[in-house]
Amino acid sequence: MKVFKFENNTELTEVVSQFIIELARSKSQISICLSGGSTPKAIFDIWATHYSEVLPWMKLHFYWGDERCVPPSDEMSNYGMTKKHLFDKVIIPASNINRILGENDPEAEAARYANLIQTKAPIFDLVILGLGDDGHTASIFPENIDDWDCPQDCLVASHPQTGMKRVSISGKVINRAAQVAFLVTGASKADKVKQIIEQRFKYSDLYPAALVNPKNGRLFWFLDEAAAKNVVAEDKWDTI
Ligand code: 6PG
C-alpha cells in the first residue's frame, strides 16, 4: 500500500493522471472502473480543462464501480455526472464507455453488468474508489457489509438513508483488480482514513472500505491534506 498526500485537487489530479499515463504506456488499452460522488467530479473538471490533449483517451476504457438506479439524465446518475463533466468535453469513442444502465431493472442490470465485466474486463487495470463518511465504498454500505462477499460480480444495494437502489460491483471484483486507488478528499474522511490505513483488520467488520485488499494488485491512497491530516504519507510520487 502506498499513501500520497497532496495540497489540492490540482496536484492530486496531476499525479493520478501521470499514474494512468504510466499504466497505459505499455498497453493498447486499459480498463478504468470509476466511482461517483464529488471527489471524481472535481478531477473530471480538471481533466476536461487541462488534460484533454494529455491523457491517452483512445486507450482508456471506462466502467463504473456503482451506479444509482436512475436514468442517465437524472442528476443522481454517476454516468450522467461523468458525461457532463468529462465525456462531453474530450474526444473519446462511445465504445470506450461501458456504463451501468441505471434505467434498467436493477436485478437484471446487475446480472448484465456482471456478464459484461467478465467478458470485457475480468481484471480491471485500475479501480478508482471513493470513501464515504461512514466507511462505505462503491455502494457497499456498513449496514449491509455482507454485500461485500456477494458471490456475483455485481449486486443490487440500497442506500441506507434514502433507500435508493444502486447497482454495485462486489468485493471480489475490487480485490482482483491490478491496481486500486482510493481518491479521498475532505476533513470529514480523516478519521476513517486513519482507521482504515493504520488498522484495517480492526475495522474490517465495520467498514466496507477496510475490506479493500487487492490479492495480486497494488493499493494506493491519493489524499488531500484535509483527508490525510491524521496519517503519514510515507511515499513520494517518484517511488510508486
Ligand atoms: C457513489 C460513490 C460513493 C462515493 C463515496 C464518496 O456513487 O456515491 O461511488 O461510493 O465514492 O460516497 O463520495 P465523495 O467523493 O462525494 O465524498
PDB file of N, CA, C and O in Angstrom, residues 133-206:
ATOM      1  N   ASP A 133     -18.270   8.957   4.359  1.00  0.00           N
ATOM      2  CA  ASP A 133     -18.037   9.350   5.768  1.00  0.00           C
ATOM      3  C   ASP A 133     -18.277   8.160   6.707  1.00  0.00           C
ATOM      4  O   ASP A 133     -17.732   8.086   7.791  1.00  0.00           O
ATOM      5  N   ASP A 134     -19.128   7.233   6.266  1.00  0.00           N
ATOM      6  CA  ASP A 134     -19.483   6.073   7.115  1.00  0.00           C
ATOM      7  C   ASP A 134     -18.579   4.872   6.849  1.00  0.00           C
ATOM      8  O   ASP A 134     -18.770   3.811   7.437  1.00  0.00           O
ATOM      9  N   GLY A 135     -17.617   5.040   5.938  1.00  0.00           N
ATOM     10  CA  GLY A 135     -16.719   3.922   5.642  1.00  0.00           C
ATOM     11  C   GLY A 135     -17.194   3.063   4.485  1.00  0.00           C
ATOM     12  O   GLY A 135     -16.595   2.015   4.206  1.00  0.00           O
ATOM     13  N   HIS A 136     -18.226   3.518   3.774  1.00  0.00           N
ATOM     14  CA  HIS A 136     -18.655   2.731   2.593  1.00  0.00           C
ATOM     15  C   HIS A 136     -17.715   3.006   1.430  1.00  0.00           C
ATOM     16  O   HIS A 136     -17.023   4.021   1.387  1.00  0.00           O
ATOM     17  N   THR A 137     -17.732   2.083   0.487  1.00  0.00           N
ATOM     18  CA  THR A 137     -17.034   2.312  -0.779  1.00  0.00           C
ATOM     19  C   THR A 137     -17.828   1.634  -1.876  1.00  0.00           C
ATOM     20  O   THR A 137     -18.570   0.679  -1.586  1.00  0.00           O
ATOM     21  N   ALA A 138     -17.716   2.121  -3.086  1.00  0.00           N
ATOM     22  CA  ALA A 138     -18.660   1.750  -4.153  1.00  0.00           C
ATOM     23  C   ALA A 138     -20.050   1.930  -3.552  1.00  0.00           C
ATOM     24  O   ALA A 138     -20.316   2.964  -2.930  1.00  0.00           O
ATOM     25  N   SER A 139     -20.931   0.937  -3.687  1.00  0.00           N
ATOM     26  CA  SER A 139     -22.205   1.037  -2.959  1.00  0.00           C
ATOM     27  C   SER A 139     -22.345  -0.120  -1.982  1.00  0.00           C
ATOM     28  O   SER A 139     -23.411  -0.733  -1.827  1.00  0.00           O
ATOM     29  N   ILE A 140     -21.231  -0.425  -1.321  1.00  0.00           N
ATOM     30  CA  ILE A 140     -21.256  -1.416  -0.234  1.00  0.00           C
ATOM     31  C   ILE A 140     -21.253  -0.616   1.077  1.00  0.00           C
ATOM     32  O   ILE A 140     -20.276   0.058   1.394  1.00  0.00           O
ATOM     33  N   PHE A 141     -22.358  -0.681   1.784  1.00  0.00           N
ATOM     34  CA  PHE A 141     -22.547   0.161   2.970  1.00  0.00           C
ATOM     35  C   PHE A 141     -22.356  -0.653   4.249  1.00  0.00           C
ATOM     36  O   PHE A 141     -22.608  -1.865   4.268  1.00  0.00           O
ATOM     37  N   PRO A 142     -21.938   0.011   5.342  1.00  0.00           N
ATOM     38  CA  PRO A 142     -21.752  -0.710   6.618  1.00  0.00           C
ATOM     39  C   PRO A 142     -22.996  -1.479   7.065  1.00  0.00           C
ATOM     40  O   PRO A 142     -22.905  -2.581   7.603  1.00  0.00           O
ATOM     41  N   GLU A 143     -24.170  -0.884   6.774  1.00  0.00           N
ATOM     42  CA  GLU A 143     -25.416  -1.556   7.211  1.00  0.00           C
ATOM     43  C   GLU A 143     -25.616  -2.901   6.514  1.00  0.00           C
ATOM     44  O   GLU A 143     -26.358  -3.757   7.012  1.00  0.00           O
ATOM     45  N   ASN A 144     -25.004  -3.063   5.364  1.00  0.00           N
ATOM     46  CA  ASN A 144     -25.113  -4.336   4.621  1.00  0.00           C
ATOM     47  C   ASN A 144     -23.721  -4.783   4.190  1.00  0.00           C
ATOM     48  O   ASN A 144     -23.488  -5.095   3.020  1.00  0.00           O
ATOM     49  N   ILE A 145     -22.826  -4.852   5.158  1.00  0.00           N
ATOM     50  CA  ILE A 145     -21.423  -5.134   4.838  1.00  0.00           C
ATOM     51  C   ILE A 145     -21.254  -6.526   4.219  1.00  0.00           C
ATOM     52  O   ILE A 145     -20.312  -6.776   3.477  1.00  0.00           O
ATOM     53  N   ASP A 146     -22.237  -7.399   4.456  1.00  0.00           N
ATOM     54  CA  ASP A 146     -22.152  -8.741   3.846  1.00  0.00           C
ATOM     55  C   ASP A 146     -22.263  -8.675   2.324  1.00  0.00           C
ATOM     56  O   ASP A 146     -21.887  -9.632   1.634  1.00  0.00           O
ATOM     57  N   ASP A 147     -22.781  -7.541   1.804  1.00  0.00           N
ATOM     58  CA  ASP A 147     -22.826  -7.385   0.333  1.00  0.00           C
ATOM     59  C   ASP A 147     -21.431  -7.538  -0.258  1.00  0.00           C
ATOM     60  O   ASP A 147     -21.267  -7.936  -1.408  1.00  0.00           O
ATOM     61  N   TRP A 148     -20.423  -7.211   0.549  1.00  0.00           N
ATOM     62  CA  TRP A 148     -19.036  -7.283   0.051  1.00  0.00           C
ATOM     63  C   TRP A 148     -18.711  -8.679  -0.487  1.00  0.00           C
ATOM     64  O   TRP A 148     -18.009  -8.845  -1.475  1.00  0.00           O
ATOM     65  N   ASP A 149     -19.225  -9.667   0.227  1.00  0.00           N
ATOM     66  CA  ASP A 149     -18.899 -11.062  -0.123  1.00  0.00           C
ATOM     67  C   ASP A 149     -19.890 -11.689  -1.099  1.00  0.00           C
ATOM     68  O   ASP A 149     -19.939 -12.914  -1.250  1.00  0.00           O
ATOM     69  N   CYS A 150     -20.659 -10.832  -1.788  1.00  0.00           N
ATOM     70  CA  CYS A 150     -21.601 -11.357  -2.781  1.00  0.00           C
ATOM     71  C   CYS A 150     -20.853 -12.272  -3.757  1.00  0.00           C
ATOM     72  O   CYS A 150     -19.790 -11.892  -4.275  1.00  0.00           O
ATOM     73  N   PRO A 151     -21.360 -13.472  -4.012  1.00  0.00           N
ATOM     74  CA  PRO A 151     -20.652 -14.388  -4.919  1.00  0.00           C
ATOM     75  C   PRO A 151     -20.660 -13.924  -6.376  1.00  0.00           C
ATOM     76  O   PRO A 151     -19.822 -14.348  -7.169  1.00  0.00           O
ATOM     77  N   GLN A 152     -21.585 -13.026  -6.733  1.00  0.00           N
ATOM     78  CA  GLN A 152     -21.623 -12.493  -8.096  1.00  0.00           C
ATOM     79  C   GLN A 152     -20.730 -11.239  -8.183  1.00  0.00           C
ATOM     80  O   GLN A 152     -20.375 -10.640  -7.171  1.00  0.00           O
ATOM     81  N   ASP A 153     -20.396 -10.879  -9.412  1.00  0.00           N
ATOM     82  CA  ASP A 153     -19.548  -9.691  -9.607  1.00  0.00           C
ATOM     83  C   ASP A 153     -20.311  -8.395  -9.339  1.00  0.00           C
ATOM     84  O   ASP A 153     -19.706  -7.371  -9.036  1.00  0.00           O
ATOM     85  N   CYS A 154     -21.620  -8.436  -9.492  1.00  0.00           N
ATOM     86  CA  CYS A 154     -22.434  -7.227  -9.265  1.00  0.00           C
ATOM     87  C   CYS A 154     -23.653  -7.578  -8.416  1.00  0.00           C
ATOM     88  O   CYS A 154     -24.152  -8.705  -8.460  1.00  0.00           O
ATOM     89  N   LEU A 155     -24.114  -6.576  -7.671  1.00  0.00           N
ATOM     90  CA  LEU A 155     -25.277  -6.790  -6.794  1.00  0.00           C
ATOM     91  C   LEU A 155     -26.139  -5.537  -6.785  1.00  0.00           C
ATOM     92  O   LEU A 155     -25.716  -4.471  -7.222  1.00  0.00           O
ATOM     93  N   VAL A 156     -27.341  -5.695  -6.262  1.00  0.00           N
ATOM     94  CA  VAL A 156     -28.232  -4.539  -6.072  1.00  0.00           C
ATOM     95  C   VAL A 156     -28.171  -4.149  -4.602  1.00  0.00           C
ATOM     96  O   VAL A 156     -28.412  -4.987  -3.722  1.00  0.00           O
ATOM     97  N   ALA A 157     -27.797  -2.908  -4.348  1.00  0.00           N
ATOM     98  CA  ALA A 157     -27.702  -2.391  -2.972  1.00  0.00           C
ATOM     99  C   ALA A 157     -28.739  -1.290  -2.796  1.00  0.00           C
ATOM    100  O   ALA A 157     -29.309  -0.793  -3.769  1.00  0.00           O
ATOM    101  N   SER A 158     -28.992  -0.934  -1.554  1.00  0.00           N
ATOM    102  CA  SER A 158     -29.891   0.197  -1.257  1.00  0.00           C
ATOM    103  C   SER A 158     -29.180   1.172  -0.339  1.00  0.00           C
ATOM    104  O   SER A 158     -28.529   0.751   0.629  1.00  0.00           O
ATOM    105  N   HIS A 159     -29.290   2.444  -0.652  1.00  0.00           N
ATOM    106  CA  HIS A 159     -28.666   3.443   0.206  1.00  0.00           C
ATOM    107  C   HIS A 159     -29.362   3.408   1.573  1.00  0.00           C
ATOM    108  O   HIS A 159     -30.592   3.457   1.646  1.00  0.00           O
ATOM    109  N   PRO A 160     -28.607   3.321   2.668  1.00  0.00           N
ATOM    110  CA  PRO A 160     -29.229   3.138   3.993  1.00  0.00           C
ATOM    111  C   PRO A 160     -30.158   4.267   4.413  1.00  0.00           C
ATOM    112  O   PRO A 160     -31.110   4.048   5.162  1.00  0.00           O
ATOM    113  N   GLN A 161     -29.892   5.465   3.978  1.00  0.00           N
ATOM    114  CA  GLN A 161     -30.765   6.590   4.376  1.00  0.00           C
ATOM    115  C   GLN A 161     -31.895   6.821   3.363  1.00  0.00           C
ATOM    116  O   GLN A 161     -33.058   6.900   3.728  1.00  0.00           O
ATOM    117  N   THR A 162     -31.541   6.856   2.096  1.00  0.00           N
ATOM    118  CA  THR A 162     -32.574   7.227   1.103  1.00  0.00           C
ATOM    119  C   THR A 162     -33.338   6.014   0.567  1.00  0.00           C
ATOM    120  O   THR A 162     -34.415   6.151   0.007  1.00  0.00           O
ATOM    121  N   GLY A 163     -32.733   4.839   0.706  1.00  0.00           N
ATOM    122  CA  GLY A 163     -33.371   3.640   0.142  1.00  0.00           C
ATOM    123  C   GLY A 163     -33.170   3.516  -1.353  1.00  0.00           C
ATOM    124  O   GLY A 163     -33.597   2.535  -1.972  1.00  0.00           O
ATOM    125  N   MET A 164     -32.483   4.501  -1.954  1.00  0.00           N
ATOM    126  CA  MET A 164     -32.293   4.465  -3.416  1.00  0.00           C
ATOM    127  C   MET A 164     -31.508   3.218  -3.803  1.00  0.00           C
ATOM    128  O   MET A 164     -30.460   2.934  -3.208  1.00  0.00           O
ATOM    129  N   LYS A 165     -32.019   2.494  -4.778  1.00  0.00           N
ATOM    130  CA  LYS A 165     -31.329   1.293  -5.231  1.00  0.00           C
ATOM    131  C   LYS A 165     -30.135   1.675  -6.096  1.00  0.00           C
ATOM    132  O   LYS A 165     -30.153   2.700  -6.787  1.00  0.00           O
ATOM    133  N   ARG A 166     -29.108   0.847  -5.979  1.00  0.00           N
ATOM    134  CA  ARG A 166     -27.891   1.045  -6.754  1.00  0.00           C
ATOM    135  C   ARG A 166     -27.391  -0.309  -7.227  1.00  0.00           C
ATOM    136  O   ARG A 166     -27.569  -1.311  -6.553  1.00  0.00           O
ATOM    137  N   VAL A 167     -26.748  -0.303  -8.407  1.00  0.00           N
ATOM    138  CA  VAL A 167     -26.014  -1.491  -8.845  1.00  0.00           C
ATOM    139  C   VAL A 167     -24.550  -1.254  -8.482  1.00  0.00           C
ATOM    140  O   VAL A 167     -24.012  -0.176  -8.737  1.00  0.00           O
ATOM    141  N   SER A 168     -23.935  -2.217  -7.833  1.00  0.00           N
ATOM    142  CA  SER A 168     -22.541  -2.069  -7.379  1.00  0.00           C
ATOM    143  C   SER A 168     -21.733  -3.307  -7.731  1.00  0.00           C
ATOM    144  O   SER A 168     -22.252  -4.423  -7.757  1.00  0.00           O
ATOM    145  N   ILE A 169     -20.445  -3.083  -7.964  1.00  0.00           N
ATOM    146  CA  ILE A 169     -19.542  -4.237  -8.044  1.00  0.00           C
ATOM    147  C   ILE A 169     -19.343  -4.758  -6.625  1.00  0.00           C
ATOM    148  O   ILE A 169     -19.513  -4.026  -5.644  1.00  0.00           O
ATOM    149  N   SER A 170     -18.997  -6.009  -6.521  1.00  0.00           N
ATOM    150  CA  SER A 170     -18.796  -6.631  -5.203  1.00  0.00           C
ATOM    151  C   SER A 170     -17.314  -6.630  -4.839  1.00  0.00           C
ATOM    152  O   SER A 170     -16.449  -6.280  -5.654  1.00  0.00           O
ATOM    153  N   GLY A 171     -17.038  -7.052  -3.608  1.00  0.00           N
ATOM    154  CA  GLY A 171     -15.658  -7.032  -3.133  1.00  0.00           C
ATOM    155  C   GLY A 171     -14.703  -7.854  -3.962  1.00  0.00           C
ATOM    156  O   GLY A 171     -13.550  -7.467  -4.164  1.00  0.00           O
ATOM    157  N   LYS A 172     -15.209  -8.959  -4.527  1.00  0.00           N
ATOM    158  CA  LYS A 172     -14.290  -9.831  -5.300  1.00  0.00           C
ATOM    159  C   LYS A 172     -13.768  -9.127  -6.549  1.00  0.00           C
ATOM    160  O   LYS A 172     -12.622  -9.333  -6.968  1.00  0.00           O
ATOM    161  N   VAL A 173     -14.588  -8.259  -7.125  1.00  0.00           N
ATOM    162  CA  VAL A 173     -14.133  -7.515  -8.321  1.00  0.00           C
ATOM    163  C   VAL A 173     -13.044  -6.525  -7.927  1.00  0.00           C
ATOM    164  O   VAL A 173     -12.012  -6.413  -8.582  1.00  0.00           O
ATOM    165  N   ILE A 174     -13.257  -5.830  -6.822  1.00  0.00           N
ATOM    166  CA  ILE A 174     -12.276  -4.844  -6.336  1.00  0.00           C
ATOM    167  C   ILE A 174     -10.968  -5.545  -5.977  1.00  0.00           C
ATOM    168  O   ILE A 174      -9.891  -5.138  -6.423  1.00  0.00           O
ATOM    169  N   ASN A 175     -11.051  -6.649  -5.252  1.00  0.00           N
ATOM    170  CA  ASN A 175      -9.824  -7.288  -4.750  1.00  0.00           C
ATOM    171  C   ASN A 175      -9.120  -8.171  -5.765  1.00  0.00           C
ATOM    172  O   ASN A 175      -8.056  -8.711  -5.479  1.00  0.00           O
ATOM    173  N   ARG A 176      -9.685  -8.270  -6.995  1.00  0.00           N
ATOM    174  CA  ARG A 176      -8.921  -8.974  -8.032  1.00  0.00           C
ATOM    175  C   ARG A 176      -8.335  -7.995  -9.062  1.00  0.00           C
ATOM    176  O   ARG A 176      -7.704  -8.398 -10.039  1.00  0.00           O
ATOM    177  N   ALA A 177      -8.532  -6.691  -8.799  1.00  0.00           N
ATOM    178  CA  ALA A 177      -8.020  -5.669  -9.726  1.00  0.00           C
ATOM    179  C   ALA A 177      -6.493  -5.600  -9.680  1.00  0.00           C
ATOM    180  O   ALA A 177      -5.867  -5.981  -8.672  1.00  0.00           O
ATOM    181  N   ALA A 178      -5.898  -5.105 -10.754  1.00  0.00           N
ATOM    182  CA  ALA A 178      -4.438  -4.968 -10.800  1.00  0.00           C
ATOM    183  C   ALA A 178      -3.972  -3.770  -9.972  1.00  0.00           C
ATOM    184  O   ALA A 178      -2.924  -3.824  -9.317  1.00  0.00           O
ATOM    185  N   GLN A 179      -4.748  -2.708 -10.031  1.00  0.00           N
ATOM    186  CA  GLN A 179      -4.485  -1.549  -9.186  1.00  0.00           C
ATOM    187  C   GLN A 179      -5.804  -1.051  -8.590  1.00  0.00           C
ATOM    188  O   GLN A 179      -6.816  -1.056  -9.303  1.00  0.00           O
ATOM    189  N   VAL A 180      -5.775  -0.637  -7.331  1.00  0.00           N
ATOM    190  CA  VAL A 180      -6.935   0.004  -6.706  1.00  0.00           C
ATOM    191  C   VAL A 180      -6.456   1.321  -6.115  1.00  0.00           C
ATOM    192  O   VAL A 180      -5.402   1.360  -5.451  1.00  0.00           O
ATOM    193  N   ALA A 181      -7.158   2.393  -6.411  1.00  0.00           N
ATOM    194  CA  ALA A 181      -6.758   3.708  -5.898  1.00  0.00           C
ATOM    195  C   ALA A 181      -7.939   4.374  -5.213  1.00  0.00           C
ATOM    196  O   ALA A 181      -8.973   4.630  -5.842  1.00  0.00           O
ATOM    197  N   PHE A 182      -7.774   4.632  -3.911  1.00  0.00           N
ATOM    198  CA  PHE A 182      -8.751   5.453  -3.206  1.00  0.00           C
ATOM    199  C   PHE A 182      -8.426   6.910  -3.508  1.00  0.00           C
ATOM    200  O   PHE A 182      -7.276   7.337  -3.322  1.00  0.00           O
ATOM    201  N   LEU A 183      -9.424   7.667  -3.944  1.00  0.00           N
ATOM    202  CA  LEU A 183      -9.267   9.119  -4.084  1.00  0.00           C
ATOM    203  C   LEU A 183     -10.168   9.733  -3.025  1.00  0.00           C
ATOM    204  O   LEU A 183     -11.393   9.616  -3.107  1.00  0.00           O
ATOM    205  N   VAL A 184      -9.548  10.341  -2.003  1.00  0.00           N
ATOM    206  CA  VAL A 184     -10.334  10.811  -0.851  1.00  0.00           C
ATOM    207  C   VAL A 184      -9.936  12.238  -0.502  1.00  0.00           C
ATOM    208  O   VAL A 184      -8.753  12.541  -0.349  1.00  0.00           O
ATOM    209  N   THR A 185     -10.955  13.092  -0.402  1.00  0.00           N
ATOM    210  CA  THR A 185     -10.675  14.485  -0.029  1.00  0.00           C
ATOM    211  C   THR A 185     -11.632  14.922   1.075  1.00  0.00           C
ATOM    212  O   THR A 185     -12.737  14.376   1.201  1.00  0.00           O
ATOM    213  N   GLY A 186     -11.175  15.884   1.859  1.00  0.00           N
ATOM    214  CA  GLY A 186     -12.056  16.481   2.863  1.00  0.00           C
ATOM    215  C   GLY A 186     -11.821  15.973   4.276  1.00  0.00           C
ATOM    216  O   GLY A 186     -11.540  14.793   4.488  1.00  0.00           O
ATOM    217  N   ALA A 187     -11.932  16.893   5.227  1.00  0.00           N
ATOM    218  CA  ALA A 187     -11.644  16.596   6.649  1.00  0.00           C
ATOM    219  C   ALA A 187     -12.617  15.559   7.215  1.00  0.00           C
ATOM    220  O   ALA A 187     -12.270  14.819   8.135  1.00  0.00           O
ATOM    221  N   SER A 188     -13.805  15.480   6.634  1.00  0.00           N
ATOM    222  CA  SER A 188     -14.810  14.549   7.188  1.00  0.00           C
ATOM    223  C   SER A 188     -14.379  13.090   7.032  1.00  0.00           C
ATOM    224  O   SER A 188     -14.921  12.205   7.683  1.00  0.00           O
ATOM    225  N   LYS A 189     -13.402  12.856   6.155  1.00  0.00           N
ATOM    226  CA  LYS A 189     -12.960  11.475   5.929  1.00  0.00           C
ATOM    227  C   LYS A 189     -11.715  11.136   6.778  1.00  0.00           C
ATOM    228  O   LYS A 189     -11.317   9.971   6.826  1.00  0.00           O
ATOM    229  N   ALA A 190     -11.105  12.129   7.425  1.00  0.00           N
ATOM    230  CA  ALA A 190      -9.779  11.953   8.052  1.00  0.00           C
ATOM    231  C   ALA A 190      -9.754  10.815   9.076  1.00  0.00           C
ATOM    232  O   ALA A 190      -8.806  10.018   9.115  1.00  0.00           O
ATOM    233  N   ASP A 191     -10.790  10.711   9.895  1.00  0.00           N
ATOM    234  CA  ASP A 191     -10.774   9.655  10.929  1.00  0.00           C
ATOM    235  C   ASP A 191     -10.844   8.263  10.291  1.00  0.00           C
ATOM    236  O   ASP A 191     -10.086   7.348  10.647  1.00  0.00           O
ATOM    237  N   LYS A 192     -11.759   8.119   9.332  1.00  0.00           N
ATOM    238  CA  LYS A 192     -11.895   6.805   8.680  1.00  0.00           C
ATOM    239  C   LYS A 192     -10.614   6.465   7.918  1.00  0.00           C
ATOM    240  O   LYS A 192     -10.177   5.314   7.908  1.00  0.00           O
ATOM    241  N   VAL A 193     -10.015   7.474   7.269  1.00  0.00           N
ATOM    242  CA  VAL A 193      -8.773   7.229   6.518  1.00  0.00           C
ATOM    243  C   VAL A 193      -7.714   6.668   7.458  1.00  0.00           C
ATOM    244  O   VAL A 193      -7.072   5.639   7.171  1.00  0.00           O
ATOM    245  N   LYS A 194      -7.563   7.271   8.618  1.00  0.00           N
ATOM    246  CA  LYS A 194      -6.556   6.813   9.596  1.00  0.00           C
ATOM    247  C   LYS A 194      -6.894   5.390  10.067  1.00  0.00           C
ATOM    248  O   LYS A 194      -6.035   4.496  10.085  1.00  0.00           O
ATOM    249  N   GLN A 195      -8.146   5.177  10.437  1.00  0.00           N
ATOM    250  CA  GLN A 195      -8.536   3.852  10.960  1.00  0.00           C
ATOM    251  C   GLN A 195      -8.281   2.760   9.923  1.00  0.00           C
ATOM    252  O   GLN A 195      -7.747   1.698  10.227  1.00  0.00           O
ATOM    253  N   ILE A 196      -8.636   3.080   8.671  1.00  0.00           N
ATOM    254  CA  ILE A 196      -8.546   2.043   7.639  1.00  0.00           C
ATOM    255  C   ILE A 196      -7.105   1.815   7.204  1.00  0.00           C
ATOM    256  O   ILE A 196      -6.666   0.672   7.031  1.00  0.00           O
ATOM    257  N   ILE A 197      -6.337   2.899   7.067  1.00  0.00           N
ATOM    258  CA  ILE A 197      -4.946   2.737   6.633  1.00  0.00           C
ATOM    259  C   ILE A 197      -4.103   2.082   7.724  1.00  0.00           C
ATOM    260  O   ILE A 197      -3.309   1.177   7.479  1.00  0.00           O
ATOM    261  N   GLU A 198      -4.344   2.484   8.971  1.00  0.00           N
ATOM    262  CA  GLU A 198      -3.452   2.017  10.052  1.00  0.00           C
ATOM    263  C   GLU A 198      -3.960   0.754  10.762  1.00  0.00           C
ATOM    264  O   GLU A 198      -3.174   0.014  11.345  1.00  0.00           O
ATOM    265  N   GLN A 199      -5.277   0.504  10.714  1.00  0.00           N
ATOM    266  CA  GLN A 199      -5.802  -0.666  11.454  1.00  0.00           C
ATOM    267  C   GLN A 199      -6.884  -1.375  10.648  1.00  0.00           C
ATOM    268  O   GLN A 199      -8.000  -1.608  11.127  1.00  0.00           O
ATOM    269  N   ARG A 200      -6.519  -1.729   9.405  1.00  0.00           N
ATOM    270  CA  ARG A 200      -7.539  -2.287   8.504  1.00  0.00           C
ATOM    271  C   ARG A 200      -8.251  -3.495   9.135  1.00  0.00           C
ATOM    272  O   ARG A 200      -9.469  -3.617   9.076  1.00  0.00           O
ATOM    273  N   PHE A 201      -7.496  -4.393   9.739  1.00  0.00           N
ATOM    274  CA  PHE A 201      -8.128  -5.609  10.270  1.00  0.00           C
ATOM    275  C   PHE A 201      -9.114  -5.296  11.391  1.00  0.00           C
ATOM    276  O   PHE A 201     -10.173  -5.905  11.503  1.00  0.00           O
ATOM    277  N   LYS A 202      -8.758  -4.301  12.225  1.00  0.00           N
ATOM    278  CA  LYS A 202      -9.639  -3.969  13.366  1.00  0.00           C
ATOM    279  C   LYS A 202     -10.987  -3.453  12.876  1.00  0.00           C
ATOM    280  O   LYS A 202     -12.022  -3.691  13.511  1.00  0.00           O
ATOM    281  N   TYR A 203     -10.979  -2.804  11.706  1.00  0.00           N
ATOM    282  CA  TYR A 203     -12.217  -2.166  11.231  1.00  0.00           C
ATOM    283  C   TYR A 203     -12.872  -2.923  10.077  1.00  0.00           C
ATOM    284  O   TYR A 203     -13.835  -2.462   9.484  1.00  0.00           O
ATOM    285  N   SER A 204     -12.363  -4.096   9.778  1.00  0.00           N
ATOM    286  CA  SER A 204     -12.880  -4.804   8.593  1.00  0.00           C
ATOM    287  C   SER A 204     -14.272  -5.373   8.815  1.00  0.00           C
ATOM    288  O   SER A 204     -14.949  -5.778   7.878  1.00  0.00           O
ATOM    289  N   ASP A 205     -14.723  -5.431  10.069  1.00  0.00           N
ATOM    290  CA  ASP A 205     -16.110  -5.864  10.322  1.00  0.00           C
ATOM    291  C   ASP A 205     -17.073  -4.682  10.285  1.00  0.00           C
ATOM    292  O   ASP A 205     -18.289  -4.864  10.223  1.00  0.00           O
ATOM    293  N   LEU A 206     -16.485  -3.473  10.341  1.00  0.00           N
ATOM    294  CA  LEU A 206     -17.345  -2.281  10.435  1.00  0.00           C
ATOM    295  C   LEU A 206     -17.461  -1.549   9.106  1.00  0.00           C
ATOM    296  O   LEU A 206     -18.541  -1.136   8.690  1.00  0.00           O
TER     297      LEU A 206
END
